[in-house]
Coordinates of C-alpha atoms in Angstrom, one line a residue:
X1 CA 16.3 -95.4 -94.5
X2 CA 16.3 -97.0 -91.0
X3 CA 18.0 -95.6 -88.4
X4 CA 21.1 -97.0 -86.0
X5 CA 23.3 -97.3 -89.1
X6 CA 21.6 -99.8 -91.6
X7 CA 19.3 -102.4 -88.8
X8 CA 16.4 -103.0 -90.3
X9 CA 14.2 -104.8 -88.1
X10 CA 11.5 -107.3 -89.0
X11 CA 8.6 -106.9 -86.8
X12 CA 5.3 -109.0 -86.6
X13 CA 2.4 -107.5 -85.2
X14 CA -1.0 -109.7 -83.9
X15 CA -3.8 -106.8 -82.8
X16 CA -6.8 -108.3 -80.9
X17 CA -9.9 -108.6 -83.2
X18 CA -11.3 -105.7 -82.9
X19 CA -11.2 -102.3 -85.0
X20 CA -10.4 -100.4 -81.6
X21 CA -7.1 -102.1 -81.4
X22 CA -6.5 -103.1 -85.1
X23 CA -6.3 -99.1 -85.8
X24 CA -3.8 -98.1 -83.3
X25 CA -1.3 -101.1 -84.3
X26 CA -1.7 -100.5 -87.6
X27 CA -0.8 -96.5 -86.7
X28 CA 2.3 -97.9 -84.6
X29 CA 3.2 -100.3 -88.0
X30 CA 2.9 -97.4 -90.0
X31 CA 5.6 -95.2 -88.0
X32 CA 7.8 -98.2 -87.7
X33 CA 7.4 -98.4 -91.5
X34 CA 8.4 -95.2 -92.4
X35 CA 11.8 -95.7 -90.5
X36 CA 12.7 -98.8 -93.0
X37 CA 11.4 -101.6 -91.1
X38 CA 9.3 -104.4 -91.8
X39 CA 6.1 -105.2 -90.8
X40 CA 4.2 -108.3 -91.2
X41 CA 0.8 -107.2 -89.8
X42 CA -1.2 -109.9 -89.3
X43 CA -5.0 -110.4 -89.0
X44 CA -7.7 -112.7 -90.7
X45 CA -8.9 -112.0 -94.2
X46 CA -12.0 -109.4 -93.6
X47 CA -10.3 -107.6 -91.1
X48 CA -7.6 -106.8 -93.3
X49 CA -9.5 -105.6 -96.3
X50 CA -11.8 -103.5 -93.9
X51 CA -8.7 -101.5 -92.8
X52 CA -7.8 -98.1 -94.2
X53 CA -5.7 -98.2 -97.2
X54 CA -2.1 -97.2 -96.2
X55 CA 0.3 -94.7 -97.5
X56 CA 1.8 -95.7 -101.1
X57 CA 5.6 -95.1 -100.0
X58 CA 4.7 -97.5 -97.3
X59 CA 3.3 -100.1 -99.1
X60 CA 6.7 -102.0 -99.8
X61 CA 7.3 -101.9 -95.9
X62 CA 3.9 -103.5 -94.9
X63 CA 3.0 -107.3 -95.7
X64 CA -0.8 -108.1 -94.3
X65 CA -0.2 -111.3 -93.9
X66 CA -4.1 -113.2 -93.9
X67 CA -5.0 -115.8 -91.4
X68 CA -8.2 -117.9 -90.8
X69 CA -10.0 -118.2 -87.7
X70 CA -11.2 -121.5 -86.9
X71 CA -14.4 -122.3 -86.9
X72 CA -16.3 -122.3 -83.7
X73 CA -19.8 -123.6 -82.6
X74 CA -22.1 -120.3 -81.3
X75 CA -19.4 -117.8 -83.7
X76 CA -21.5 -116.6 -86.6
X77 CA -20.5 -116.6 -90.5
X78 CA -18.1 -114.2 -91.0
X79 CA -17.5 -113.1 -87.7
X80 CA -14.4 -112.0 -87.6
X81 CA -13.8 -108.7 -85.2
X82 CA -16.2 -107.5 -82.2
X83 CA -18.1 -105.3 -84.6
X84 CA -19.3 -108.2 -86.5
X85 CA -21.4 -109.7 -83.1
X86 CA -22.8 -108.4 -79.9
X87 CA -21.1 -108.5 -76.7
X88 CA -22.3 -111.5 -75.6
X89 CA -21.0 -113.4 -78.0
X90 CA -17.8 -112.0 -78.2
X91 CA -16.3 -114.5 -75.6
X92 CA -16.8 -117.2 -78.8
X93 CA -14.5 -114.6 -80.8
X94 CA -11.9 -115.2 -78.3
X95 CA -12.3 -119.7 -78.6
X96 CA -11.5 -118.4 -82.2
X97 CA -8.6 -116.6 -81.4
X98 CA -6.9 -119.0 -79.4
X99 CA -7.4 -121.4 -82.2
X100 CA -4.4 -118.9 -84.1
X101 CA -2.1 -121.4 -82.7
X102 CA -1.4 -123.2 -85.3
X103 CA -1.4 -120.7 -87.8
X104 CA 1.0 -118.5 -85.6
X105 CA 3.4 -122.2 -85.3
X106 CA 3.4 -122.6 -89.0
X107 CA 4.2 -118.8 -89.4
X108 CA 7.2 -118.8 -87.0
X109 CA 8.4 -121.9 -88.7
X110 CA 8.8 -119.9 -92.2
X111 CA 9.6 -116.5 -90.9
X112 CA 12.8 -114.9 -90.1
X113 CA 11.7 -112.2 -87.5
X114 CA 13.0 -110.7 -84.7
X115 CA 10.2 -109.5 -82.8
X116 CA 6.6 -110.2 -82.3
X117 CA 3.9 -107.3 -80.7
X118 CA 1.1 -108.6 -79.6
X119 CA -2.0 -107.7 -77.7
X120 CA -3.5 -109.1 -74.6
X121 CA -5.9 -111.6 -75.9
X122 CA -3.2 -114.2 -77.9
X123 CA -1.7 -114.9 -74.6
X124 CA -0.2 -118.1 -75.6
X125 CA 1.8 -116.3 -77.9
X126 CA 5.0 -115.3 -75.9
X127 CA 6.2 -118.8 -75.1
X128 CA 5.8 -119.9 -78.5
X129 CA 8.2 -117.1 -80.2
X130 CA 10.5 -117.8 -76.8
X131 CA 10.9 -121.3 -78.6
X132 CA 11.6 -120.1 -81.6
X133 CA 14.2 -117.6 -80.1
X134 CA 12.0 -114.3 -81.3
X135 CA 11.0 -112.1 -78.6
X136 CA 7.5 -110.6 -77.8
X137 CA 6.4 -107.6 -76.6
X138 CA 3.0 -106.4 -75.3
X139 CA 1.1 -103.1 -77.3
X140 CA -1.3 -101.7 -74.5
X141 CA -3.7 -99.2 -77.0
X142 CA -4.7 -98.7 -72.9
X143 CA -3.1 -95.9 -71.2
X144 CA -1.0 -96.9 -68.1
X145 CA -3.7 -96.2 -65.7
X146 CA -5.9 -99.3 -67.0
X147 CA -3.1 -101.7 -66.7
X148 CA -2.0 -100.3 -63.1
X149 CA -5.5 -100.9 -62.0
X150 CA -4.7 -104.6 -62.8
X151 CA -2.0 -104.7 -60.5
X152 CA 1.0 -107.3 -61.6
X153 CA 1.0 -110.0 -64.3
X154 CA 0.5 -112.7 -61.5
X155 CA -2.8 -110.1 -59.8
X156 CA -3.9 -109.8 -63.4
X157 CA -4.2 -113.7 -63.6
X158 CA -5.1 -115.1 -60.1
X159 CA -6.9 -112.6 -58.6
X160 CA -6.5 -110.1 -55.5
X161 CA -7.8 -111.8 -51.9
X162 CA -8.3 -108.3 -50.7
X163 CA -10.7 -107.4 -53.8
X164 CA -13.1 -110.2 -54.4
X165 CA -16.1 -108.3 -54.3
X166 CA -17.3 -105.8 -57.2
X167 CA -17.6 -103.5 -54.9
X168 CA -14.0 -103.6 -53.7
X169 CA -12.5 -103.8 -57.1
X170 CA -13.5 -100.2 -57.8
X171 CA -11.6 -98.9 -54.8
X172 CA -8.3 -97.4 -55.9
X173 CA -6.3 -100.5 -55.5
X174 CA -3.6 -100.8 -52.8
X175 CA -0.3 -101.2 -54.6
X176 CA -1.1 -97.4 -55.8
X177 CA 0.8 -95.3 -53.6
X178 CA 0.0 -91.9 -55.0
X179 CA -3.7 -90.2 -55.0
X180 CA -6.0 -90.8 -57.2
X181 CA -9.3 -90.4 -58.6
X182 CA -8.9 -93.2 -61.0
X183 CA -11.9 -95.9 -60.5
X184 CA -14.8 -97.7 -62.4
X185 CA -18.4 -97.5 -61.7
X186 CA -20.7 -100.1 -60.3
X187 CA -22.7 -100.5 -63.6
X188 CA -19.7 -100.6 -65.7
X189 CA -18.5 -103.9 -64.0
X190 CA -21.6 -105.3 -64.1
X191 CA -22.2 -104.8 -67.5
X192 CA -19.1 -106.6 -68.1
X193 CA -19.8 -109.6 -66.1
X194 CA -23.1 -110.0 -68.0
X195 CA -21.4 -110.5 -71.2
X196 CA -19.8 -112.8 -70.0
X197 CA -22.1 -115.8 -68.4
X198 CA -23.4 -117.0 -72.1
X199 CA -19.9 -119.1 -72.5
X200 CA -18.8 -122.6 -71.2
X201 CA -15.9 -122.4 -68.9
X202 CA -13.3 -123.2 -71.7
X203 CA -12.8 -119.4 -72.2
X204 CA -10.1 -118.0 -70.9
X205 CA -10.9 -114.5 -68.7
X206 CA -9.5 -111.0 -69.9
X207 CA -7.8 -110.4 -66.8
X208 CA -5.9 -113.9 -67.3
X209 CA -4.8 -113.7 -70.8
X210 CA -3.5 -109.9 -69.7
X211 CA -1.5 -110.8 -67.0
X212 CA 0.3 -113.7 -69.0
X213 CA 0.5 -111.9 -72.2
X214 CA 2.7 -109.7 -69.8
X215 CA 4.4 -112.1 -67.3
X216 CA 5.5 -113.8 -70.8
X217 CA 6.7 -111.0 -72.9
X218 CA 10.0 -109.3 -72.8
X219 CA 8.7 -105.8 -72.8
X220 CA 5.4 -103.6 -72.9
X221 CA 4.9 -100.4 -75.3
X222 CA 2.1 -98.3 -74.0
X223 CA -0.2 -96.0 -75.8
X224 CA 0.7 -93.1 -73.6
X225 CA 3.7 -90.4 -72.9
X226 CA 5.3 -89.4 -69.8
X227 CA 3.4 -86.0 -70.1
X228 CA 0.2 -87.6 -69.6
X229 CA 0.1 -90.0 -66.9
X230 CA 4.0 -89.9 -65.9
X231 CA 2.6 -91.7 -62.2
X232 CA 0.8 -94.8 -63.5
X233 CA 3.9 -95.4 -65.8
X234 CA 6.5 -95.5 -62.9
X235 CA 4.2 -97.6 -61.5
X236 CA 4.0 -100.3 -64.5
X237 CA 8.0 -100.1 -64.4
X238 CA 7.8 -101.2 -60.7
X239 CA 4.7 -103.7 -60.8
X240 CA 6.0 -105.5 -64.2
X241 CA 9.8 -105.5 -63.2
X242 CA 10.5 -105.3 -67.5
X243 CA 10.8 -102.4 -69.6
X244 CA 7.7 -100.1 -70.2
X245 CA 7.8 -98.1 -73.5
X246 CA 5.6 -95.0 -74.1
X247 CA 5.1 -95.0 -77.4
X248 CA 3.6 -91.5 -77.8
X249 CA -0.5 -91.0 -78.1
X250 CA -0.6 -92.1 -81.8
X251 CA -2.5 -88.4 -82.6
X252 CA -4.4 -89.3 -86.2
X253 CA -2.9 -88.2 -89.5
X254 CA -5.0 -86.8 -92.5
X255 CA -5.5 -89.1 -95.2
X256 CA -6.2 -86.7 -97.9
X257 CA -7.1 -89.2 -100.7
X258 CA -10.5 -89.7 -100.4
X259 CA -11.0 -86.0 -99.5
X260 CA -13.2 -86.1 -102.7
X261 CA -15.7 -88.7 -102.1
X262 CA -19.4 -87.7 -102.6
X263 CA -20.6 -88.7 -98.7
X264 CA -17.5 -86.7 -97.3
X265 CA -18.5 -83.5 -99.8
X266 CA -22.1 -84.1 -98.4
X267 CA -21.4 -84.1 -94.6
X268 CA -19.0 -81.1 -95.1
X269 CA -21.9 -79.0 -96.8
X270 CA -24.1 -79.4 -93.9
X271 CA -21.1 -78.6 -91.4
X272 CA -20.4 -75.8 -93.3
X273 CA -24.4 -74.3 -92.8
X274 CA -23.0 -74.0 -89.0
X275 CA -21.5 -71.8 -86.6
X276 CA -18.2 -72.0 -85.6
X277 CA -17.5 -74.1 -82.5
X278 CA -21.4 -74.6 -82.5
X279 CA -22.3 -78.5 -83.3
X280 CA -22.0 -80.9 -81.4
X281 CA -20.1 -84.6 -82.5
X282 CA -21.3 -87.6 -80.8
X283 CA -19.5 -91.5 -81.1
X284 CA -19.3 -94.2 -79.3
X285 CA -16.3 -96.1 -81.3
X286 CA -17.1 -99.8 -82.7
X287 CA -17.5 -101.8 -79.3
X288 CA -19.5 -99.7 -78.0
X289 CA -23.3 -100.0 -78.3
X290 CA -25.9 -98.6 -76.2
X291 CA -28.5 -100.1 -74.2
X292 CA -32.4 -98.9 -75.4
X293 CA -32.2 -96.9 -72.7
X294 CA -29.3 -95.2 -72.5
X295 CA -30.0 -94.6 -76.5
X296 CA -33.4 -93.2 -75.1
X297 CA -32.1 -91.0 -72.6
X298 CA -29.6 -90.1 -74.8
X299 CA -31.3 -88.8 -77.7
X300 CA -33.6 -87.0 -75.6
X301 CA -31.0 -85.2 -73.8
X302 CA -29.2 -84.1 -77.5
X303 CA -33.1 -82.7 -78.0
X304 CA -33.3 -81.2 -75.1
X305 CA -29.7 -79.4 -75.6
X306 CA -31.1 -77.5 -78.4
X307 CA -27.6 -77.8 -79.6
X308 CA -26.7 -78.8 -83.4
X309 CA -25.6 -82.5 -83.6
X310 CA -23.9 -85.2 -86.3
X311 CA -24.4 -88.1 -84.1
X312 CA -22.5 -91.6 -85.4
X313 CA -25.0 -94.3 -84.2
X314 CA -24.1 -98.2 -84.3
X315 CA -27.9 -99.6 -83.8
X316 CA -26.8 -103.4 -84.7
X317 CA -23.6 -105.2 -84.1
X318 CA -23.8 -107.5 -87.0
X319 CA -26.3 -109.7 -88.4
X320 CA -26.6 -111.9 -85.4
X321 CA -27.3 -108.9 -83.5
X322 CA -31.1 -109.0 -82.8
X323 CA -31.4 -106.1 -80.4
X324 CA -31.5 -103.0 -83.3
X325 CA -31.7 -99.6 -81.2
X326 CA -34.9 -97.1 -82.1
X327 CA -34.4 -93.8 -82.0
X328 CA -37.4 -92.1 -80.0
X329 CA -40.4 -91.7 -81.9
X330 CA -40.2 -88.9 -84.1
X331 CA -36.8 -87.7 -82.9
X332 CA -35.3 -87.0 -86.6
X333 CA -38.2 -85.4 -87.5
X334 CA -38.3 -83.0 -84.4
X335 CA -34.4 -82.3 -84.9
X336 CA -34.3 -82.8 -88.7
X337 CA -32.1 -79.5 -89.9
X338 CA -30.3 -79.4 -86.5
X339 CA -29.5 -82.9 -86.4
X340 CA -27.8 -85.8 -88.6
X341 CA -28.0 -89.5 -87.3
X342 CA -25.2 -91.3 -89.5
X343 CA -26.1 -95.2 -89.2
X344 CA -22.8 -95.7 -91.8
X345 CA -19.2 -95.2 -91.2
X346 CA -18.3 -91.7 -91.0
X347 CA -14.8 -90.0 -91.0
X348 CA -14.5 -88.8 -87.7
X349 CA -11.2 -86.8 -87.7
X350 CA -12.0 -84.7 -91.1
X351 CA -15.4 -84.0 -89.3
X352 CA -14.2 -83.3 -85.9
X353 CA -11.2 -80.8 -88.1
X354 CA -14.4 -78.4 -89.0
X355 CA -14.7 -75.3 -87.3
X356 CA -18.3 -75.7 -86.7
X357 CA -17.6 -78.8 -84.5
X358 CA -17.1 -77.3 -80.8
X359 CA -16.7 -80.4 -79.0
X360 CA -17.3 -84.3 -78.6
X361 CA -19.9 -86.4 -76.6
X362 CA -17.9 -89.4 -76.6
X363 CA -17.5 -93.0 -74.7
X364 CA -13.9 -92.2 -73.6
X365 CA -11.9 -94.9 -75.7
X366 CA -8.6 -93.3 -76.2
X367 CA -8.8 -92.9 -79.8
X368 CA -11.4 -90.9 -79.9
X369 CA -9.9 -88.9 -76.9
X370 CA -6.8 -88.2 -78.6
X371 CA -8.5 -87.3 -82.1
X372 CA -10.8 -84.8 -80.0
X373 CA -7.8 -83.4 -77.7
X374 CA -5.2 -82.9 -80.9
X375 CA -7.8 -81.0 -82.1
X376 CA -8.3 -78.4 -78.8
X377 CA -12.0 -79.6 -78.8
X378 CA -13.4 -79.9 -75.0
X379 CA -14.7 -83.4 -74.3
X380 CA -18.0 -84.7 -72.8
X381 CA -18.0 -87.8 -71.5
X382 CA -20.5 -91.1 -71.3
X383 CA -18.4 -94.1 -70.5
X384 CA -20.2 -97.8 -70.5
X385 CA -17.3 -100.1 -70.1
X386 CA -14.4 -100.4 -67.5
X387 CA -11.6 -98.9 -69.4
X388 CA -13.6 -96.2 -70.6
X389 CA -14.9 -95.5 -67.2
X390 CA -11.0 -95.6 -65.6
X391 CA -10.2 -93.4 -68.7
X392 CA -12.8 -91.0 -67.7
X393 CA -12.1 -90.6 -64.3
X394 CA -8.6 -89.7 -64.9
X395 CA -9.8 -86.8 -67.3
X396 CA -12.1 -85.5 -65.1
X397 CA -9.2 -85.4 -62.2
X398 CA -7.1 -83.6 -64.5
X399 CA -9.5 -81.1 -65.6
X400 CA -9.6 -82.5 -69.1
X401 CA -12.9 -83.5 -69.7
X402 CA -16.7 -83.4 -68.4
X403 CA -18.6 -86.2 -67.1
X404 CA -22.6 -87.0 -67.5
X405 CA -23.6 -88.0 -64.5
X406 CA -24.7 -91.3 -64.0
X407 CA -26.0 -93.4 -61.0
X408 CA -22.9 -95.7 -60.1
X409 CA -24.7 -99.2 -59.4
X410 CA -27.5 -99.0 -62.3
X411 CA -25.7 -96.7 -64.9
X412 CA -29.0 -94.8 -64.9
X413 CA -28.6 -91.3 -66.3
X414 CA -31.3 -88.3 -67.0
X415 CA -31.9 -86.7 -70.8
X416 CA -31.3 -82.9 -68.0
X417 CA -27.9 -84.6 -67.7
X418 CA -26.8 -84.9 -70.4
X419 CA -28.0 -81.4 -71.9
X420 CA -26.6 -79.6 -69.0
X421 CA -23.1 -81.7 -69.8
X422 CA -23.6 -80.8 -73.4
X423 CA -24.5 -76.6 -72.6
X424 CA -21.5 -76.5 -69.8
X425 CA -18.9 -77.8 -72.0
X426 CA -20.2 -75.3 -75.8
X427 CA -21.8 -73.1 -74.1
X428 CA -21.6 -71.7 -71.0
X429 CA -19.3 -69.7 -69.2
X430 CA -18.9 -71.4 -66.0
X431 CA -17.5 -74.2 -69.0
X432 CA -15.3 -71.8 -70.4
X433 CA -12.4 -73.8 -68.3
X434 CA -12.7 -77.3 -70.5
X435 CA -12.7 -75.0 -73.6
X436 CA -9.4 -73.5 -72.6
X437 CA -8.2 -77.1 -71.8
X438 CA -8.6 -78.5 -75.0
X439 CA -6.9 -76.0 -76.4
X440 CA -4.0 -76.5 -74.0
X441 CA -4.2 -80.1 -74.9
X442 CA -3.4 -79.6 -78.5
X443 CA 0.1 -79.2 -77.2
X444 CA 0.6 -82.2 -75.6
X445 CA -1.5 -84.4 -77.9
X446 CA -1.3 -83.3 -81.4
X447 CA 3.0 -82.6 -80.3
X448 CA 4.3 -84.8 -83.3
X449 CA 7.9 -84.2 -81.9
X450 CA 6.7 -85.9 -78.9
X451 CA 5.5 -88.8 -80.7
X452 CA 8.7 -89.0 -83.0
X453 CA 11.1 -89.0 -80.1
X454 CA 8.6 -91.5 -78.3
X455 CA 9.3 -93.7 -81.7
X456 CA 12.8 -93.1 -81.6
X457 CA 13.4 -94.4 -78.5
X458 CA 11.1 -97.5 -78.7
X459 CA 12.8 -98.5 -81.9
X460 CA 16.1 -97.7 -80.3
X461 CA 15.3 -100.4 -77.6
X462 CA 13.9 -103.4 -80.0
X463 CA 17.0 -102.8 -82.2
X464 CA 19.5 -102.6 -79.3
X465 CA 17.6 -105.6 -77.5
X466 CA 17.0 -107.8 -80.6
X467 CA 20.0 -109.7 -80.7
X468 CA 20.9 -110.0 -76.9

């Protein structure tokens, strides 16, 4: 079954924890599966059974391999991905990870393999295969553009001296030679930072564990194709001076098996009481929860749109999380009929598949950019966080997307904003142009001939480079 004459590879994969990253390695495991090679995907023991169940003819391909996390003082009970905790305590998650060490040791010991893909948080994981002769590659689920903002592995760790201030890092940094839009906002570094002041100094920063992860391993695959971003990946090739893989945008398949379930046959009854192309899908992916306010302003604005809405609200990021989101007083009686607030997991792709879904009010995370773009449905946008404000600045540039408007040092946005975003992009004509996008996008992002040749030639690579 595998290709280049009979080389089956055997290929360990260690996503960060966190469901955001953990579904698009698993997505890459899966293709690498259904070419004949082995996968030991590797996560700790809830993570694994919260993952979707795969395929059947994949099953003897794909070993989840269960690992404990250590236990650390400030980590709740059964913590064990960033959906589990609020953002301010995910910094303990990471202590956690880095106590995988061992684990990883023992595992390398035992384990014939001949690569490991990793992610950026384990980023004491490339010397440790180097000693045991496997070789390691970093799996960005970031487009190119996030890393380039970066700069190199050692800018990534040490810092720049030119951009020591928050307000210099959101200038288009100056190892990008081409123009740009590409930037963060004020607010969304801030927010960052804030997460970040209730751990000791023994944590280990983001930008740090990136640029070793990289400056370790012997090549980066990147959630991206050529088509897309074909600039910010010429510029990984020269910042990173190792090979840079597109892997193809990992569009979602249909899992039809649970096509049948009685919440499914629910949701689609009430999508099918709509016009076509008329409601509206809102998400913000699992590590992203609102602020009260921007909830607030938010729900008022949907209100305000008059627009049909299924809106997929995280209100509580695990039990430890003691700031639950309210919904304005009254608001699902005012918009009950229009409106559907799901507080539960929801299946995002069958739903955004309906016809009666005309577009996506979304926080910019890749996935759900993909999912919305395969589909041809236009995109607004509401970033909170860095990536997902570098990710929507780049859409916006390239005409592929709308962006609420929001004030760039306090993130401060109006409920007229976000209806007028919301009417643009379904309704209106002077919108008609991100409608026609979308549809143009299927092309490129739904294209699964781009994604298989993308696979064939990443799997091409780690066979040909395996045994050098």
């Amino acid at each position: 079954m595998a290709e280049n004459g009979d080389v089956k590879l055997h290929i360990a994969m260690l996503p960060w924890l966190a469901f955001g990253h953990l579904i698009p390695f698993l997505e890459l495991a899966k293709l690498m599966a259904s070419k004949g090679h082995n996968i030991s995907f590797i996560s700790t023991p809830r993570n694994i059974d919260r993952l979707p169940k795969i395929p059947q003819t994949l099953t003897q391909f794909i070993n989840f391999i269960k690992i404990n996390l250590p236990e650390v003082e400030n980590l709740p009970e059964n913590a064990e991905s960033t959906r589990d905790l609020p953002a301010n305590k995910v910094p303990y998650l990471k202590i956690a990870c880095d106590g995988l060490r061992k684990p990883m040791v023992d595992f390398l010991n035992n384990t014939s393999l001949d690569w490991i893909i990793c992610d950026f948080a384990t980023y004491w994981l490339g010397p440790i295969a180097a000693e045991h002769g496997v070789r390691t590659a970093y799996f960005s689920i970031y487009p190119a553009l996030f890393l380039g903002f970066y700069g190199s592995p050692e800018t990534a760790m040490h810092g720049d001296a030119d951009r020591e201030t928050l307000e210099e890092f959101i200038k288009l940094p100056k190892w990008v030679s081409f123009e740009s839009e590409v930037r963060p906002s004020l607010f969304q570094l801030t927010r960052v930072r804030n997460n970040k002041l209730t751990v000791g100094v023994q944590n280990v920063k983001d930008s740090y564990r990136l640029g070793a992860t990289i400056r370790a391993c012997d090549a980066v695959i990147v959630r991206s194709i050529l088509d897309f971003e074909p600039d910010w990946l010429n510029l990984l090739k020269e910042l990173y001076q190792k090979p840079v893989i597109p892997v193809g945008l990992l569009p979602t398949t249909v899992n039809h098996d649970d096509n049948d379930n009685a919440s499914w046959l629910e949701t689609k009854q009430w999508l099918d009481m709509h016009e076509k192309g008329s409601v509206v899908y809102i998400a913000f992916g699992t590590e992203t929860k609102p602020s009260q306010y921007e909830l607030t302003q938010l729900a008022l604005g949907l209100e305000l749109s008059g627009l049909p809405f299924y809106w997929v609200l995280i209100d509580q990021r695990g039990s430890s999380d003691d700031e639950v989101l309210e919904l304005p007083i009254r608001f699902e009686e005012r918009t009950r009929g229009r409106g559907v607030v799901c507080k539960s997991w929801a299946p995002q792709f069958k739903i955004v598949s309906h016809d009666s879904v005309g577009g996506l009010l979304s926080h910019s995370g890749l996935s759900s950019v993909v999912e919305g773009l395969q589909l041809g449905k236009p995109l607004v946008l509401l970033p909170f966080l860095m990536d997902q404000g570098l990710i929507a600045s780049y859409l916006v540039e390239k005409k592929m997307a709308c962006m609420v408007h929001r004030e760039d040092v306090d993130g401060s946005f109006t409920p007229e904003s976000v209806a007028d975003s919301l009417s643009l992009v379904m309704v209106k004509e002077d919108g008609k142009m991100y409608r026609e996008k979308a549809k143009e996008m299927m092309s490129l992002f739904g294209n699964r001939d781009v994604q298989d040749k993308c696979l064939d030639e990443l799997m091409h690579f780690l066979i040909n480079s395996s045994h050098k």
